PDB file of C-alpha atoms in Angstrom:
ATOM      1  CA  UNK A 148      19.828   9.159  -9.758  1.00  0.00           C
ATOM      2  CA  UNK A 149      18.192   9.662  -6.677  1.00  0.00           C
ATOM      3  CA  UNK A 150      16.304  13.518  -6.009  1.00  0.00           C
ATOM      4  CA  UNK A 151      15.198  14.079  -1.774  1.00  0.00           C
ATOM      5  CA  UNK A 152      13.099  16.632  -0.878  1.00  0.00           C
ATOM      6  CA  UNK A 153      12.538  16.979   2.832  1.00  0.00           C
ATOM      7  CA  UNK A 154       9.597  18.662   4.928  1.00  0.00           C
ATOM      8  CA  UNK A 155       8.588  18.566   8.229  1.00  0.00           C
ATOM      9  CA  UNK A 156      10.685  21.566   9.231  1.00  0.00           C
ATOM     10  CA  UNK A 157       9.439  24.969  11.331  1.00  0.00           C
ATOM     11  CA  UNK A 158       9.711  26.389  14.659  1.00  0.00           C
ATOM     12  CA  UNK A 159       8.565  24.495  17.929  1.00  0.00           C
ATOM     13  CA  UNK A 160       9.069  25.237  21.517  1.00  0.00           C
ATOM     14  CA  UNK A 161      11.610  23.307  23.762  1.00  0.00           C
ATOM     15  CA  UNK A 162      10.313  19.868  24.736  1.00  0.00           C
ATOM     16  CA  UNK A 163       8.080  19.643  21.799  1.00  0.00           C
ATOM     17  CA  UNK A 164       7.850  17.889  18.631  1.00  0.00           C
ATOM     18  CA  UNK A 165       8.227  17.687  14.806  1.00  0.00           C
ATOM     19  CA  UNK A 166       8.390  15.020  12.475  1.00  0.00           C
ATOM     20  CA  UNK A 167      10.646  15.691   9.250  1.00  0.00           C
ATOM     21  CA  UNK A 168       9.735  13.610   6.054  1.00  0.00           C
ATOM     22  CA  UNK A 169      12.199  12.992   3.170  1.00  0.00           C
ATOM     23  CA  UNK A 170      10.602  11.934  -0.215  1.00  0.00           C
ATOM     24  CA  UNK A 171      12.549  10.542  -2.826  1.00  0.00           C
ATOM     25  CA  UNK A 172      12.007  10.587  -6.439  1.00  0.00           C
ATOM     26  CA  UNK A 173      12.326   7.401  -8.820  1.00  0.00           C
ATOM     27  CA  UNK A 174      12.024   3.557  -7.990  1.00  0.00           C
ATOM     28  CA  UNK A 175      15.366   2.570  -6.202  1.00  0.00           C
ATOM     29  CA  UNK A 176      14.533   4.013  -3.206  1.00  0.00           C
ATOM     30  CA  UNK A 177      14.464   0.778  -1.635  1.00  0.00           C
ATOM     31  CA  UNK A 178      18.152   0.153  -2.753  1.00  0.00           C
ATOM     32  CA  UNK A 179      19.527   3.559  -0.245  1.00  0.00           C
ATOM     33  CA  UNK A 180      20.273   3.226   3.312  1.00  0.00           C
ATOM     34  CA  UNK A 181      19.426   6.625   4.671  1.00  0.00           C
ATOM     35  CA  UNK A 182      21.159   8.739   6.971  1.00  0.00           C
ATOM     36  CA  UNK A 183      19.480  12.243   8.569  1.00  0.00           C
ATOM     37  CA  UNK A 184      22.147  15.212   9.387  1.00  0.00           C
ATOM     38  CA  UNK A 185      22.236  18.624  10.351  1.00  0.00           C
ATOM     39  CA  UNK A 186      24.160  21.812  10.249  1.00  0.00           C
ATOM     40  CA  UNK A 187      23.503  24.767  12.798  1.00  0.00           C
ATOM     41  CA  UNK A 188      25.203  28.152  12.088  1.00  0.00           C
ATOM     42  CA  UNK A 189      29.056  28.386  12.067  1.00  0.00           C
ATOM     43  CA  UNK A 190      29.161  24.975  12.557  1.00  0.00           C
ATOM     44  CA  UNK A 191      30.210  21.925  10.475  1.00  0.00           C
ATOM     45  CA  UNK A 192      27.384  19.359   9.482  1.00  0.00           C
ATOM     46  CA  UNK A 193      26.469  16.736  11.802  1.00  0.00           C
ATOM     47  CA  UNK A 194      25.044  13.182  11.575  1.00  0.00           C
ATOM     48  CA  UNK A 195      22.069  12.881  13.302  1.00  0.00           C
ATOM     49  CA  UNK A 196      21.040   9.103  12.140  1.00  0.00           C
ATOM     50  CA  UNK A 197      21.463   6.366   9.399  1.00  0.00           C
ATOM     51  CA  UNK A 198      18.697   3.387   8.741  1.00  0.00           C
ATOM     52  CA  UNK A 199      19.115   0.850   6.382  1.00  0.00           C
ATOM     53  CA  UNK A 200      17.699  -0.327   3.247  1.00  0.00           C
ATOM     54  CA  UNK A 201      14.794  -2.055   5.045  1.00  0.00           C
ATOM     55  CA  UNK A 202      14.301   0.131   7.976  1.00  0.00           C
ATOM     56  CA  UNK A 203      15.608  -2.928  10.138  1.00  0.00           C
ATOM     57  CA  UNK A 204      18.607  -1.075  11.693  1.00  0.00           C
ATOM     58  CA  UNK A 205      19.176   2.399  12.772  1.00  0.00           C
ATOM     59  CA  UNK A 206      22.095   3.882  14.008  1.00  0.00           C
ATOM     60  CA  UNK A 207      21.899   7.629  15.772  1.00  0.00           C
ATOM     61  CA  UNK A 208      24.423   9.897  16.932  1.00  0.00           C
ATOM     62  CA  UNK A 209      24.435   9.899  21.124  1.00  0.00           C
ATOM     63  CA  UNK A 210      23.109  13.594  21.288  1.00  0.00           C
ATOM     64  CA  UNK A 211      20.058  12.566  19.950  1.00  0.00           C
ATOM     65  CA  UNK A 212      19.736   9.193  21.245  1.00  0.00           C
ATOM     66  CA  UNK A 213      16.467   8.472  23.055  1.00  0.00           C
ATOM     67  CA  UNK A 214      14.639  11.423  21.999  1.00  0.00           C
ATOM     68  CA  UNK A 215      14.796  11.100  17.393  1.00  0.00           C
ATOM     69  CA  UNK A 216      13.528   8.280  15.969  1.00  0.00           C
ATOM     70  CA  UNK A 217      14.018   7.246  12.173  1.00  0.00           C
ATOM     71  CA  UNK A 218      11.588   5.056  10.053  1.00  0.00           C
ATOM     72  CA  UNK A 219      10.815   4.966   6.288  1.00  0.00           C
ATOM     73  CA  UNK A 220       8.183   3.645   4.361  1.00  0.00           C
ATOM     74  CA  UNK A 221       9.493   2.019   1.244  1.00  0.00           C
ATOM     75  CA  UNK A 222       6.519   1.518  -0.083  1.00  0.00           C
ATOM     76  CA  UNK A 223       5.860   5.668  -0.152  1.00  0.00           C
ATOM     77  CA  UNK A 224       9.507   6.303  -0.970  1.00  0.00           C
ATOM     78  CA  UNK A 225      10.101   8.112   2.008  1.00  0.00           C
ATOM     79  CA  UNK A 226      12.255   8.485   5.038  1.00  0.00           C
ATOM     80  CA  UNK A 227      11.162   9.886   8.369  1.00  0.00           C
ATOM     81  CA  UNK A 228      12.902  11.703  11.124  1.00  0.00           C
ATOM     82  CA  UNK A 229      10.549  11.804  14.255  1.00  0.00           C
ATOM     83  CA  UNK A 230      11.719  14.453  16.753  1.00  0.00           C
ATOM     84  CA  UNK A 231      11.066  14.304  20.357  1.00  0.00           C
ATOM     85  CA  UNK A 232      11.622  16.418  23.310  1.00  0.00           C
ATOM     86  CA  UNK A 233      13.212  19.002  21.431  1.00  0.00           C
ATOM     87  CA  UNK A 234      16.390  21.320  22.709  1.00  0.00           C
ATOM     88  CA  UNK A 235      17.214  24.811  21.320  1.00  0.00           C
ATOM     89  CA  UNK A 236      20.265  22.789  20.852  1.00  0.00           C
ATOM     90  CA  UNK A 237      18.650  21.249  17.807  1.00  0.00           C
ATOM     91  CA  UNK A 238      18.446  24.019  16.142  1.00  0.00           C
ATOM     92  CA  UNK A 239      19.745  23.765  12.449  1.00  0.00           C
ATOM     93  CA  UNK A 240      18.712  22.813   8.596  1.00  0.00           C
ATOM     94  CA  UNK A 241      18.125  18.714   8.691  1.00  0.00           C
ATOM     95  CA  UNK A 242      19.518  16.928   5.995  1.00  0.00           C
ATOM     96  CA  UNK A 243      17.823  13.779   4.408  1.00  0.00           C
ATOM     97  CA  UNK A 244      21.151  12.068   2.399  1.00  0.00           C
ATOM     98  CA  UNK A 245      21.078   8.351   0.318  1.00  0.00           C
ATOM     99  CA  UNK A 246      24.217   5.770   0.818  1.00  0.00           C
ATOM    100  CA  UNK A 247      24.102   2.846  -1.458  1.00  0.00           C
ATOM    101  CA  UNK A 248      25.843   1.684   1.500  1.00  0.00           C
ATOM    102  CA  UNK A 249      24.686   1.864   4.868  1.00  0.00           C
ATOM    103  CA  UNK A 250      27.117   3.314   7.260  1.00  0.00           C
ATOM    104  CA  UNK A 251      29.360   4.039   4.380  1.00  0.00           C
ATOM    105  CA  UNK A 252      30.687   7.614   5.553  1.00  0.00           C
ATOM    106  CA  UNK A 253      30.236   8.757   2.010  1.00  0.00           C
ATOM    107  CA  UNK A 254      27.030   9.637   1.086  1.00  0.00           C
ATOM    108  CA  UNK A 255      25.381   9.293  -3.070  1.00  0.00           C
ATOM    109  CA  UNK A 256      22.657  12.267  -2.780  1.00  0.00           C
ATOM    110  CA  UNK A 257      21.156  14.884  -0.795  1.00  0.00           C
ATOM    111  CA  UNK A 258      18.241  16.683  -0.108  1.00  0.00           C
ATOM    112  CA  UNK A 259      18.285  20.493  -0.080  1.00  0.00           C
ATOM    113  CA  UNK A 260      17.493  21.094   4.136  1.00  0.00           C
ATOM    114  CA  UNK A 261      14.346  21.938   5.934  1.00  0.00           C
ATOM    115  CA  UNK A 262      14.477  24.616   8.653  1.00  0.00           C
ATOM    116  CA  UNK A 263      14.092  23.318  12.733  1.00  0.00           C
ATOM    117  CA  UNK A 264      13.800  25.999  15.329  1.00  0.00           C
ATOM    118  CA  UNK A 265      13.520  25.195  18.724  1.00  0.00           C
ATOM    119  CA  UNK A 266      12.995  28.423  21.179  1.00  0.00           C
ATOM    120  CA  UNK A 267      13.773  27.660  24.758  1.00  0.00           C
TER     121      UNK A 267
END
């Protein structure tokens, strides 16, 4: 059993930044790939990015391509979600999600969402 909890989340201006963190609970955190998603209103979830067990290989969707940047710290059981040059297109509540598979489209847990805002 794996719990997330993510932070990070608020309200920013366009073309700024915010860096989401997802902290897992227990020791096998090291054994998830990790994948970051999000949802905006009246519309179906997205995925943003996956990384993999070691934080050797990240995959992210084209939208945010260039701008996001995932990492995690195994160490401090956490994932991060680094968020550049924002777009009030990013609006939505990020998802932090664990896949005993990486790239597997079917993901084991999931955090509860943190908040981004991004006013043009």
């Amino acid at each position: 059993q794996v719990q997330l909890v993510e932070s990070g989340g608020g309200w920013v201006q366009a073309g700024g930044s915010l860096r989401l963190s997802c902290a897992a609970s227990g020791r096998t955190f090291r054994n998830y790939a990790m994948g970051w998603f999000r949802q905006a209103p009246g519309k179906e979830r997205e995925f943003v990015v996956a990384i993999s067990r070691s934080g050797d290989s990240t995959y992210y969707a084209d939208s945010v391509k260039g701008r996001f940047t995932a990492s995690r710290d195994n160490a401090k059981n956490t994932a991060y979600l680094q968020m550049n040059s924002l777009k009030p297109e990013d609006t939505a509540v990020y998802y932090c999600a664990a896949n005993r598979v990486y790239l597997r489209n079917v993901y084991d847990y999931w955090g509860q969402g943190t908040q981004v805002t991004v006013s043009s």
